[in-house]
CSV table of C-alpha atoms and ligand atoms in Angstrom, one decimal:
chain,number,residue,atom,x,y,z
A,1103,UNK,CA,128.8,63.6,112.7
A,1104,UNK,CA,126.9,66.8,113.2
A,1105,UNK,CA,124.5,67.9,110.6
A,1106,UNK,CA,124.1,71.2,108.5
A,1107,UNK,CA,120.9,73.1,109.8
A,1108,UNK,CA,119.6,75.1,106.9
A,1109,UNK,CA,117.8,78.7,106.8
A,1110,UNK,CA,115.5,79.2,103.6
A,1111,UNK,CA,113.2,82.1,102.5
A,1112,UNK,CA,110.1,80.5,101.7
A,1113,UNK,CA,108.5,83.3,99.6
A,1114,UNK,CA,110.0,85.6,97.1
A,1115,UNK,CA,113.0,86.6,99.1
A,1116,UNK,CA,113.4,89.2,101.5
A,1117,UNK,CA,111.8,87.5,104.2
A,1118,UNK,CA,114.3,88.6,106.9
A,1119,UNK,CA,117.1,85.8,106.7
A,1120,UNK,CA,119.7,88.2,107.5
A,1121,UNK,CA,118.4,88.9,110.8
A,1122,UNK,CA,117.4,85.4,111.9
A,1123,UNK,CA,121.2,84.0,110.4
A,1124,UNK,CA,122.5,86.8,113.0
A,1125,UNK,CA,120.0,85.8,116.0
A,1126,UNK,CA,121.0,81.7,115.5
A,1127,UNK,CA,124.7,82.4,115.0
A,1128,UNK,CA,125.6,81.9,118.8
A,1129,UNK,CA,124.1,78.1,118.4
A,1130,UNK,CA,126.9,77.5,115.9
A,1131,UNK,CA,130.3,77.3,115.0
A,1132,UNK,CA,130.3,78.1,111.2
A,1133,UNK,CA,127.9,80.2,109.3
A,1134,UNK,CA,128.0,79.4,105.4
A,1135,UNK,CA,126.3,80.8,102.4
A,1136,UNK,CA,125.6,78.4,99.5
A,1137,UNK,CA,124.0,79.8,96.6
A,1138,UNK,CA,123.0,83.2,95.2
A,1139,UNK,CA,125.4,86.4,95.2
A,1140,UNK,CA,125.3,89.7,95.5
A,1141,UNK,CA,121.9,89.9,94.3
A,1142,UNK,CA,121.0,89.2,98.1
A,1143,UNK,CA,120.6,92.0,100.5
A,1144,UNK,CA,120.2,90.9,104.1
A,1145,UNK,CA,119.7,93.2,106.8
A,1146,UNK,CA,120.7,93.0,110.2
A,1147,UNK,CA,120.1,95.6,113.2
A,1148,UNK,CA,121.6,95.5,116.6
A,1149,UNK,CA,123.2,98.9,119.0
A,1150,UNK,CA,121.2,101.0,116.9
A,1151,UNK,CA,123.2,100.3,113.5
A,1152,UNK,CA,122.1,98.6,110.6
A,1153,UNK,CA,124.3,96.4,108.2
A,1154,UNK,CA,123.2,95.1,104.6
A,1155,UNK,CA,125.2,92.3,103.6
A,1156,UNK,CA,125.4,90.9,100.1
A,1157,UNK,CA,127.9,88.3,99.7
A,1158,UNK,CA,129.3,88.0,103.2
A,1159,UNK,CA,127.4,85.6,105.3
A,1160,UNK,CA,125.2,87.0,108.2
A,1161,UNK,CA,127.0,85.3,110.9
A,1162,UNK,CA,130.1,87.6,110.7
A,1163,UNK,CA,129.0,89.8,113.7
A,1164,UNK,CA,128.7,87.0,116.5
A,1165,UNK,CA,131.8,86.7,118.3
A,1166,UNK,CA,134.6,85.6,115.7
A,1167,UNK,CA,132.5,82.6,114.2
A,1168,UNK,CA,133.8,81.3,111.0
A,1169,UNK,CA,131.9,82.2,108.0
A,1170,UNK,CA,132.3,80.6,104.5
A,1171,UNK,CA,131.2,81.6,100.9
A,1172,UNK,CA,130.5,78.1,99.6
A,1173,UNK,CA,131.1,76.7,96.0
A,1174,UNK,CA,127.6,77.1,94.8
A,1175,UNK,CA,128.0,81.0,95.3
A,1176,UNK,CA,128.6,83.3,92.9
A,1177,UNK,CA,131.2,86.3,93.6
A,1178,UNK,CA,132.0,89.6,92.2
A,1179,UNK,CA,135.3,90.6,93.7
A,1180,UNK,CA,134.4,94.2,93.5
A,1181,UNK,CA,131.0,94.3,95.4
A,1182,UNK,CA,132.8,92.1,98.2
A,1183,UNK,CA,135.6,94.4,98.2
A,1184,UNK,CA,133.2,97.2,98.9
A,1185,UNK,CA,131.3,95.2,101.6
A,1186,UNK,CA,134.3,94.2,103.3
A,1187,UNK,CA,135.7,97.6,103.3
A,1188,UNK,CA,132.7,99.1,104.8
A,1189,UNK,CA,132.3,96.4,107.3
A,1190,UNK,CA,136.1,97.2,108.5
A,1191,UNK,CA,135.4,101.2,108.4
A,1192,UNK,CA,132.4,100.4,110.7
A,1193,UNK,CA,135.1,98.3,113.2
A,1194,UNK,CA,134.5,95.0,111.6
A,1195,UNK,CA,137.4,93.1,110.0
A,1196,UNK,CA,136.4,90.3,108.7
A,1197,UNK,CA,139.8,89.2,106.9
A,1198,UNK,CA,140.7,86.2,109.6
A,1199,UNK,CA,136.8,85.0,110.0
A,1200,UNK,CA,135.8,84.7,106.1
A,1201,UNK,CA,137.0,81.8,104.1
A,1202,UNK,CA,136.1,81.6,100.7
A,1203,UNK,CA,135.6,78.4,98.6
A,1204,UNK,CA,138.1,77.9,95.5
A,1205,UNK,CA,135.0,76.3,93.5
A,1206,UNK,CA,132.9,79.7,94.0
A,1207,UNK,CA,132.4,81.1,90.5
A,1208,UNK,CA,133.4,85.0,89.8
A,1209,UNK,CA,131.1,87.5,88.7
A,1210,UNK,CA,132.8,89.5,85.8
A,1211,UNK,CA,132.6,93.1,84.6
A,1212,UNK,CA,131.2,91.7,81.7
A,1213,UNK,CA,128.7,89.3,83.5
A,1214,UNK,CA,127.3,92.7,84.8
A,1215,UNK,CA,126.9,94.2,81.1
A,1216,UNK,CA,125.6,90.8,80.0
A,1217,UNK,CA,122.6,90.9,82.5
A,1218,UNK,CA,121.8,94.7,81.7
A,1219,UNK,CA,121.9,93.5,77.6
A,1220,UNK,CA,119.8,90.5,78.3
A,1221,UNK,CA,117.2,92.7,80.3
A,1222,UNK,CA,117.0,95.3,77.5
A,1223,UNK,CA,116.7,92.6,74.9
A,1224,UNK,CA,113.6,91.1,76.7
A,1225,UNK,CA,112.0,94.7,76.7
A,1226,UNK,CA,108.6,94.4,78.5
A,1227,UNK,CA,109.3,90.7,79.0
A,1228,UNK,CA,112.1,91.4,81.4
A,1229,UNK,CA,112.8,89.7,84.7
A,1230,UNK,CA,113.7,92.5,86.6
A,1231,UNK,CA,116.9,91.3,87.5
A,1232,UNK,CA,119.3,92.8,90.2
A,1233,UNK,CA,121.8,93.8,87.4
A,1234,UNK,CA,124.6,91.9,89.3
A,1235,UNK,CA,125.5,89.4,86.6
A,1236,UNK,CA,123.8,86.6,88.2
A,1237,UNK,CA,122.4,84.8,85.4
A,1238,UNK,CA,125.3,85.0,82.8
A,1239,UNK,CA,127.5,84.0,85.6
A,1240,UNK,CA,125.5,81.0,86.2
A,1241,UNK,CA,125.1,80.3,82.7
A,1242,UNK,CA,128.8,80.2,82.1
A,1243,UNK,CA,129.0,77.9,85.2
A,1244,UNK,CA,126.4,75.1,83.6
A,1245,UNK,CA,127.9,75.6,80.1
A,1246,UNK,CA,131.3,75.1,81.5
A,1247,UNK,CA,132.8,78.5,80.7
A,1248,UNK,CA,132.9,79.9,84.2
A,1249,UNK,CA,136.0,81.2,86.1
A,1250,UNK,CA,136.3,80.0,89.7
A,1251,UNK,CA,138.0,81.6,92.7
A,1252,UNK,CA,140.5,78.9,92.5
A,1253,UNK,CA,141.5,80.2,89.2
A,1254,UNK,CA,143.1,83.3,90.5
A,1255,UNK,CA,145.7,81.2,92.0
A,1256,UNK,CA,146.6,79.4,88.4
A,1257,UNK,CA,146.2,80.7,85.0
A,1258,UNK,CA,143.9,83.6,85.7
A,1259,UNK,CA,145.3,86.3,83.1
A,1260,UNK,CA,144.6,83.6,80.2
A,1261,UNK,CA,141.3,82.8,81.1
A,1262,UNK,CA,140.0,86.1,82.2
A,1263,UNK,CA,141.1,87.3,78.7
A,1264,UNK,CA,139.3,84.3,77.1
A,1265,UNK,CA,136.1,84.8,78.8
A,1266,UNK,CA,136.1,88.6,78.2
A,1267,UNK,CA,136.6,88.2,74.6
A,1268,UNK,CA,133.6,85.9,74.3
A,1269,UNK,CA,131.2,88.0,76.4
A,1270,UNK,CA,132.4,91.0,74.3
A,1271,UNK,CA,131.1,89.1,71.0
A,1272,UNK,CA,127.7,88.3,73.2
A,1273,UNK,CA,127.0,91.7,73.9
A,1274,UNK,CA,127.8,93.2,70.8
A,1275,UNK,CA,125.7,90.4,69.1
A,1276,UNK,CA,122.7,92.2,71.4
A,1277,UNK,CA,123.7,95.9,70.1
A,1278,UNK,CA,124.3,97.0,73.7
A,1279,UNK,CA,126.4,100.4,74.2
A,1280,UNK,CA,129.3,99.5,77.0
A,1281,UNK,CA,132.3,100.6,78.4
A,1282,UNK,CA,134.0,98.6,80.9
A,1283,UNK,CA,137.3,100.4,81.1
A,1284,UNK,CA,136.7,101.8,84.8
A,1285,UNK,CA,134.8,99.3,86.3
A,1286,UNK,CA,137.4,96.9,84.7
A,1287,UNK,CA,140.3,98.2,86.3
A,1288,UNK,CA,138.4,98.6,89.8
A,1289,UNK,CA,137.2,94.7,89.2
A,1290,UNK,CA,141.1,93.9,88.8
A,1291,UNK,CA,142.3,95.8,91.7
A,1292,UNK,CA,139.7,93.8,93.6
A,1293,UNK,CA,141.1,90.8,92.6
A,1294,UNK,CA,144.2,91.8,94.5
A,1295,UNK,CA,141.7,92.5,97.6
A,1296,UNK,CA,140.4,89.2,97.4
A,1297,UNK,CA,144.0,87.4,97.7
A,1298,UNK,CA,143.7,88.8,101.4
A,1299,UNK,CA,141.4,86.0,102.4
A,1300,UNK,CA,141.9,82.4,102.6
A,1301,UNK,CA,140.8,80.3,99.8
A,1302,UNK,CA,139.8,77.0,100.8
A,1303,UNK,CA,138.4,73.8,99.6
A,1304,UNK,CA,135.3,74.2,101.5
A,1305,UNK,CA,133.8,70.8,100.9
A,1306,UNK,CA,136.5,69.2,102.7
A,1307,UNK,CA,136.6,71.9,105.4
A,1308,UNK,CA,132.7,71.4,105.9
A,1309,UNK,CA,132.9,67.6,106.3
A,1310,UNK,CA,135.7,67.9,108.3
A,1311,UNK,CA,134.1,70.2,110.6
A,1312,UNK,CA,131.0,67.9,110.7
A,1313,UNK,CA,133.1,64.8,111.3
A,1314,UNK,CA,135.0,67.2,114.3
A,1315,UNK,CA,131.3,67.5,115.8
A,1316,UNK,CA,131.3,71.3,114.9
A,1317,UNK,CA,127.6,73.0,114.2
A,1318,UNK,CA,127.0,74.3,110.8
A,1319,UNK,CA,124.0,76.9,109.6
A,1320,UNK,CA,123.9,77.4,106.1
A,1321,UNK,CA,122.1,80.6,105.0
A,1322,UNK,CA,120.0,80.6,102.1
A,1323,UNK,CA,119.5,83.7,99.7
A,1324,UNK,CA,116.6,84.4,97.7
A,1325,UNK,CA,113.4,82.4,98.4
A,1326,UNK,CA,111.8,79.1,97.4
A,1327,UNK,CA,109.7,80.9,94.8
A,1328,UNK,CA,112.6,82.3,92.9
A,1329,UNK,CA,114.1,78.9,92.5
A,1330,UNK,CA,115.1,78.2,89.3
A,1331,UNK,CA,113.4,74.6,89.4
A,1332,UNK,CA,110.3,75.2,91.2
A,1333,UNK,CA,110.2,79.0,91.0
A,1334,UNK,CA,107.6,81.3,89.0
A,1335,UNK,CA,109.8,80.2,86.2
A,1336,UNK,CA,111.2,82.5,84.0
A,1337,UNK,CA,110.9,84.8,86.5
A,1338,UNK,CA,113.1,83.5,88.9
A,1339,UNK,CA,117.0,83.6,89.9
A,1340,UNK,CA,119.6,81.3,88.3
A,1341,UNK,CA,120.2,79.0,91.2
A,1342,UNK,CA,118.6,76.5,93.4
A,1343,UNK,CA,117.5,78.3,96.4
A,1344,UNK,CA,115.9,75.4,98.2
A,1345,UNK,CA,117.4,72.9,100.6
A,1346,UNK,CA,118.8,70.8,98.1
A,1347,UNK,CA,121.0,73.7,97.0
A,1348,UNK,CA,122.7,73.3,100.1
A,1349,UNK,CA,123.8,69.9,99.6
A,1350,UNK,CA,125.4,70.9,96.0
A,1351,UNK,CA,126.4,74.2,97.1
A,1352,UNK,CA,128.4,73.2,99.9
A,1353,UNK,CA,129.1,69.5,99.3
A,1354,UNK,CA,126.9,68.1,102.0
A,1355,UNK,CA,125.3,64.6,101.5
A,1356,UNK,CA,121.5,64.8,101.8
A,1357,UNK,CA,121.8,62.6,105.2
A,1358,UNK,CA,123.8,65.4,106.7
A,1359,UNK,CA,121.3,67.9,106.7
A,1360,UNK,CA,119.6,68.5,110.0
A,1361,UNK,CA,117.0,71.0,111.0
A,1362,UNK,CA,115.4,73.1,108.0
A,1363,UNK,CA,114.3,76.7,109.1
A,1364,UNK,CA,111.7,77.9,106.7
A,1365,UNK,CA,111.2,81.4,107.2
A,1366,UNK,CA,108.4,83.6,105.7
A,1367,UNK,CA,106.9,87.4,106.5
A,1368,UNK,CA,103.4,87.3,108.0
A,1369,UNK,CA,101.9,88.9,104.7
A,1370,UNK,CA,103.8,88.6,101.2
A,1371,UNK,CA,106.3,90.7,99.0
A,1372,UNK,CA,108.1,90.5,95.7
A,1373,UNK,CA,110.3,92.4,93.8
A,1374,UNK,CA,110.9,92.3,89.7
A,1375,UNK,CA,108.3,90.9,87.4
A,1376,UNK,CA,106.5,87.9,87.7
A,1377,UNK,CA,103.4,86.4,88.9
A,1378,UNK,CA,101.8,86.9,92.1
A,1379,UNK,CA,98.6,85.8,93.2
A,1380,UNK,CA,97.8,87.6,96.2
A,1381,UNK,CA,99.4,91.0,95.2
A,1382,UNK,CA,97.3,93.9,96.1
A,1383,UNK,CA,96.8,97.0,94.2
A,1384,UNK,CA,94.7,98.7,96.9
A,1385,UNK,CA,95.0,100.8,99.9
A,1386,UNK,CA,95.7,97.7,102.1
A,1387,UNK,CA,99.0,97.1,99.6
A,1388,UNK,CA,99.9,100.6,99.8
A,1389,UNK,CA,99.8,100.2,103.8
A,1390,UNK,CA,101.7,97.1,104.0
A,1391,UNK,CA,104.5,98.8,101.6
A,1392,UNK,CA,104.6,101.8,104.2
A,1393,UNK,CA,104.6,100.3,107.3
A,1394,UNK,CA,106.7,97.7,106.3
A,1395,UNK,CA,109.3,99.6,104.8
A,1396,UNK,CA,109.3,97.4,101.6
A,1397,UNK,CA,111.9,99.1,99.4
A,1398,UNK,CA,114.9,96.8,98.0
A,1399,UNK,CA,117.9,96.4,100.6
A,1400,UNK,CA,120.1,96.6,97.3
A,1401,UNK,CA,118.2,98.3,94.6
A,1402,UNK,CA,116.2,100.3,96.6
A,1403,UNK,CA,113.2,99.3,94.1
A,1404,UNK,CA,109.7,99.3,95.8
A,1405,UNK,CA,108.7,95.9,96.7
A,1406,UNK,CA,105.3,94.6,95.5
A,1407,UNK,CA,103.0,93.5,98.4
A,1408,UNK,CA,100.1,91.1,99.4
A,1409,UNK,CA,98.3,88.8,101.7
A,1410,UNK,CA,100.0,85.5,102.9
A,1411,UNK,CA,99.7,82.7,100.3
A,1412,UNK,CA,99.4,79.5,102.1
A,1413,UNK,CA,99.2,77.6,98.8
A,1414,UNK,CA,102.6,79.0,97.9
A,1415,UNK,CA,103.6,78.4,101.6
A,1416,UNK,CA,102.5,74.7,101.6
A,1417,UNK,CA,104.6,74.1,98.5
A,1418,UNK,CA,107.7,75.6,99.8
A,1419,UNK,CA,107.5,73.5,103.1
A,1420,UNK,CA,107.0,70.4,100.8
A,1421,UNK,CA,110.0,71.4,98.6
A,1422,UNK,CA,112.3,72.0,101.5
A,1423,UNK,CA,111.3,69.4,103.9
A,1424,UNK,CA,110.7,72.4,106.5
A,1425,UNK,CA,111.2,71.0,110.1
A,1426,UNK,CA,110.5,74.8,111.9
A,1427,UNK,CA,109.0,77.6,110.7
A,1428,UNK,CA,110.0,81.5,111.6
A,1429,UNK,CA,107.2,84.4,111.3
A,1430,UNK,CA,108.8,87.6,110.4
A,1431,UNK,CA,107.1,91.0,110.4
A,1432,UNK,CA,103.8,90.2,112.3
A,1433,UNK,CA,104.0,93.8,113.7
A,1434,UNK,CA,103.3,95.0,110.1
A,1435,UNK,CA,99.7,93.8,110.5
A,1436,UNK,CA,99.3,95.3,114.0
A,1437,UNK,CA,96.9,97.9,113.0
A,1438,UNK,CA,94.7,95.8,110.0
A,1439,UNK,CA,91.4,95.3,111.3
A,1440,UNK,CA,91.0,92.0,109.5
A,1441,UNK,CA,94.1,89.8,108.4
A,1442,UNK,CA,93.2,87.6,105.0
A,1443,UNK,CA,95.0,84.5,104.0
A,1444,UNK,CA,94.8,82.8,101.0
A,1445,UNK,CA,93.9,78.8,101.5
A,1446,UNK,CA,93.4,77.9,98.2
A,1447,UNK,CA,93.3,79.1,94.4
A,1448,UNK,CA,90.2,79.1,92.0
A,1449,UNK,CA,91.4,78.6,88.7
A,1450,UNK,CA,88.7,78.4,85.9
A,1451,UNK,CA,86.0,77.3,88.2
A,1452,UNK,CA,88.1,74.4,89.9
A,1453,UNK,CA,89.3,75.1,93.3
A,1454,UNK,CA,92.8,73.6,94.3
A,1455,UNK,CA,95.5,74.2,97.0
A,1456,UNK,CA,98.5,72.5,95.0
A,1457,UNK,CA,100.7,75.4,93.6
A,1458,UNK,CA,100.2,74.7,89.9
A,1459,UNK,CA,102.4,74.7,86.6
A,1460,UNK,CA,100.9,78.0,85.4
A,1461,UNK,CA,100.9,80.8,87.7
A,1462,UNK,CA,99.1,83.7,85.8
A,1463,UNK,CA,96.0,86.2,86.0
A,1464,UNK,CA,93.5,83.1,86.0
A,1465,UNK,CA,94.0,82.5,89.2
A,1466,UNK,CA,92.0,83.9,92.0
A,1467,UNK,CA,92.8,83.5,95.4
A,1468,UNK,CA,90.1,82.4,98.1
A,1469,UNK,CA,90.8,84.3,101.4
A,1470,UNK,CA,90.0,83.0,105.0
A,1471,UNK,CA,89.5,86.3,107.0
A,1472,UNK,CA,91.2,86.5,110.5
A,1473,UNK,CA,90.5,89.5,113.2
A,1474,UNK,CA,93.4,91.8,113.7
A,1475,UNK,CA,94.9,92.1,117.1
A,1476,UNK,CA,95.0,96.1,117.0
A,1477,UNK,CA,97.8,96.3,119.3
A,1478,UNK,CA,101.7,96.8,119.0
A,1479,UNK,CA,103.4,93.7,119.2
A,1480,UNK,CA,107.3,95.2,118.7
A,1481,UNK,CA,107.6,95.4,122.5
A,1482,UNK,CA,106.5,91.7,123.3
A,1483,UNK,CA,109.3,90.2,125.1
A,1484,UNK,CA,107.5,86.6,125.3
A,1485,UNK,CA,104.7,84.6,124.0
A,1486,UNK,CA,102.7,85.7,127.2
A,1487,UNK,CA,102.9,89.3,126.1
A,1488,UNK,CA,100.7,88.3,122.8
A,1489,UNK,CA,97.3,89.5,122.2
A,1490,UNK,CA,94.6,86.6,121.7
A,1491,UNK,CA,94.0,87.5,118.1
A,1492,UNK,CA,97.7,87.1,117.3
A,1493,UNK,CA,97.9,83.9,119.2
A,1494,UNK,CA,95.0,82.7,117.2
A,1495,UNK,CA,96.7,83.9,113.8
A,1496,UNK,CA,99.7,81.6,114.9
A,1497,UNK,CA,97.5,78.3,115.8
A,1498,UNK,CA,95.6,78.8,112.5
A,1499,UNK,CA,99.0,78.9,110.7
A,1500,UNK,CA,100.7,76.1,112.2
A,1501,UNK,CA,97.3,73.9,111.7
A,1502,UNK,CA,97.0,75.0,108.1
A,1503,UNK,CA,100.8,74.5,107.4
A,1504,UNK,CA,101.3,71.5,109.4
A,1505,UNK,CA,104.5,72.8,110.7
A,1506,UNK,CA,105.6,74.3,114.2
A,1507,UNK,CA,106.4,78.0,114.4
A,1508,UNK,CA,109.2,77.9,116.6
A,1509,UNK,CA,110.6,81.9,116.2
A,1510,UNK,CA,108.4,85.1,115.9
A,1511,UNK,CA,110.1,88.4,114.9
A,1512,UNK,CA,108.2,91.4,115.7
A,1513,UNK,CA,110.6,94.4,114.5
A,1514,UNK,CA,113.8,94.7,113.0
A,1515,UNK,CA,116.6,94.6,115.9
A,1516,UNK,CA,118.0,91.4,117.0
A,1517,UNK,CA,116.1,91.4,120.2
A,1518,UNK,CA,112.5,92.0,118.8
A,1519,UNK,CA,112.8,88.0,118.3
A,1520,UNK,CA,110.9,85.6,120.3
A,1521,UNK,CA,112.0,82.0,120.4
A,1522,UNK,CA,109.2,79.4,121.5
A,1523,UNK,CA,111.2,76.4,122.1
B,578,LIG,P1,116.8,88.9,103.8
B,578,LIG,O1,117.0,89.2,102.4
B,578,LIG,O2,115.6,87.7,103.9
B,578,LIG,O3,117.5,89.0,104.7
B,578,LIG,O4,115.5,90.3,104.0
B,578,LIG,P2,115.7,91.8,103.7
B,578,LIG,O5,116.9,92.3,105.0
B,578,LIG,O6,115.9,92.1,102.4
B,578,LIG,O7,114.5,92.5,104.4
B,578,LIG,C1,113.8,92.5,105.3
B,578,LIG,C2,113.6,93.7,106.1
B,578,LIG,O8,112.8,94.0,107.1
B,578,LIG,C3,114.7,94.2,106.5
B,578,LIG,O9,114.8,95.6,106.2
B,578,LIG,C4,114.8,94.2,108.0
B,578,LIG,O10,115.6,95.1,108.9
B,578,LIG,C5,113.3,94.4,108.4
B,578,LIG,N1,112.6,93.4,109.5
B,578,LIG,C6,113.3,92.0,109.8
B,578,LIG,N2,112.3,91.5,110.5
B,578,LIG,C7,111.4,92.4,110.7
B,578,LIG,C8,110.4,92.3,111.6
B,578,LIG,O11,110.0,91.3,112.1
B,578,LIG,N3,109.7,93.5,111.7
B,578,LIG,C9,109.8,94.6,111.1
B,578,LIG,N4,109.1,95.4,111.1
B,578,LIG,N5,110.7,94.7,110.3
B,578,LIG,C10,111.7,93.7,110.0
B,579,LIG,P1,117.5,88.1,99.3
B,579,LIG,O1,118.4,86.9,99.6
B,579,LIG,C1,114.3,89.4,96.6
B,579,LIG,C2,115.0,88.6,92.4
B,579,LIG,C3,115.0,89.8,91.2
B,579,LIG,C4,114.2,89.3,90.2
B,579,LIG,C5,114.9,87.7,89.9
B,579,LIG,C6,116.3,87.6,89.3
B,579,LIG,O2,117.8,89.4,99.9
B,579,LIG,O3,116.0,87.5,99.6
B,579,LIG,P2,118.7,88.0,89.6
B,579,LIG,O4,119.4,89.3,90.0
B,579,LIG,O5,118.7,87.0,90.8
B,579,LIG,O6,118.8,87.6,88.4
B,579,LIG,O7,116.8,88.4,89.7
B,579,LIG,O8,115.1,87.7,91.5
B,579,LIG,N1,115.8,88.6,93.4
B,579,LIG,C7,115.5,88.9,94.5
B,579,LIG,N2,114.3,89.7,95.2
B,579,LIG,N3,115.4,89.0,97.2
B,579,LIG,C8,116.4,88.6,96.9
B,579,LIG,O9,117.4,88.2,97.4
B,579,LIG,C9,116.6,88.5,95.5
B,579,LIG,N4,117.3,88.2,94.7
B,579,LIG,C10,116.8,88.2,93.4
B,579,LIG,O10,114.5,91.0,91.9
B,579,LIG,O11,113.0,89.2,90.1
B,580,LIG,MG1,117.0,90.9,101.2
């Protein structure tokens, strides 16, 4: 029996998951998504082209490998159609390679409106969602009102009408103005488009594949600090973004999880509202944003930036059982004379290295300062090319995090990746 390897974001998303899944795909037979939906924006670059994937797994570009959208995903047929059509237009027809779980939940046009209405009702306390209907769709799933991909083959029209009526009542109660006529028409056409793809009982497909000795990589979306249980609640997404989410989102038993790749940026970013203890509001923060091009892959929103937070990273490593670390975007730090890493929090005179229940402004990060390398990393081809200060930074992080860093990314391109072992 093979095991499923999982790749997860350890921060607030946008760590570079798409890039690394693409790089790792040649090692695997199947690549899957297991949670989240088109709130994700996973960027890949190769051959001078840039692609941003939202619902489609990032293993789609490497030699015809099977890609699966698992049961834990929420799928918007309209955004999916646009994504698939864009790929087809660039010469990547994915119709045969991509399979969709019958148990994945559908994002309805009214879910998107409800997302906007809920945010408007929250006013200043809004979450800053991606506006893709993620929260309302998972809410319907949990309250047992959802529509699933498999329903398209059954009494779909009836179920859709009932859900729409229920949603419209909710939207009206929030006094939110809306008009879904055009959106709904396009969405219903997209349902027809979706039927071109094979709907599967993915839990059987995945487990049969494992039994047949096939290897599977599961691609996380968002990041651990956006997890519905362990993230900075309520400023989180509505799914379990952690390793356990792979078990429920694919139907894989815990004992069949293999390597857990934890991916993080050499600094930290966050998009949307919510606490961020190491956030920078100074020139260094601006510099991280501009050199790192820290603007959302989907929404174009400016990402907030800050120093790396080892308290949060240790927490994420613990929750996910990370076996290997992957560090991204170290090249963004190339010109910083001093690099800071938060090793503990001081809260009301007490120092802790445990990620606390309440994350708010009373947290003061305690930093260790390390010398910068003042050299460009982006041309490095192997570890031997790394400047001493960067090697020291890696060694420091491995010691603090008690986990090996096995892959380092020094630029957005597929080839700007150094695998250490
Ligand atoms: P994901 O959501 O985790 O897949 O990450 P995103 O695609 O949202 O954001 C990562 C961004 O960083 C993308 O624009 C990537 O092209 C870019 N990127 C990835 N790795 C590196 C790297 O090592 N260096 C630099 N400079 N950019 C990178
Ligand atoms: P990837 O997979 C970064 C954030 C939103 C918001 C919160 C809730 O590209 O790393 P939602 O629309 O999920 O209800 O929004 O979560 N968020 C992300 N931030 N990367 C993502 O995905 C995100 N997906 C959701 O900004 O703060
Ligand atoms: Mg992203």
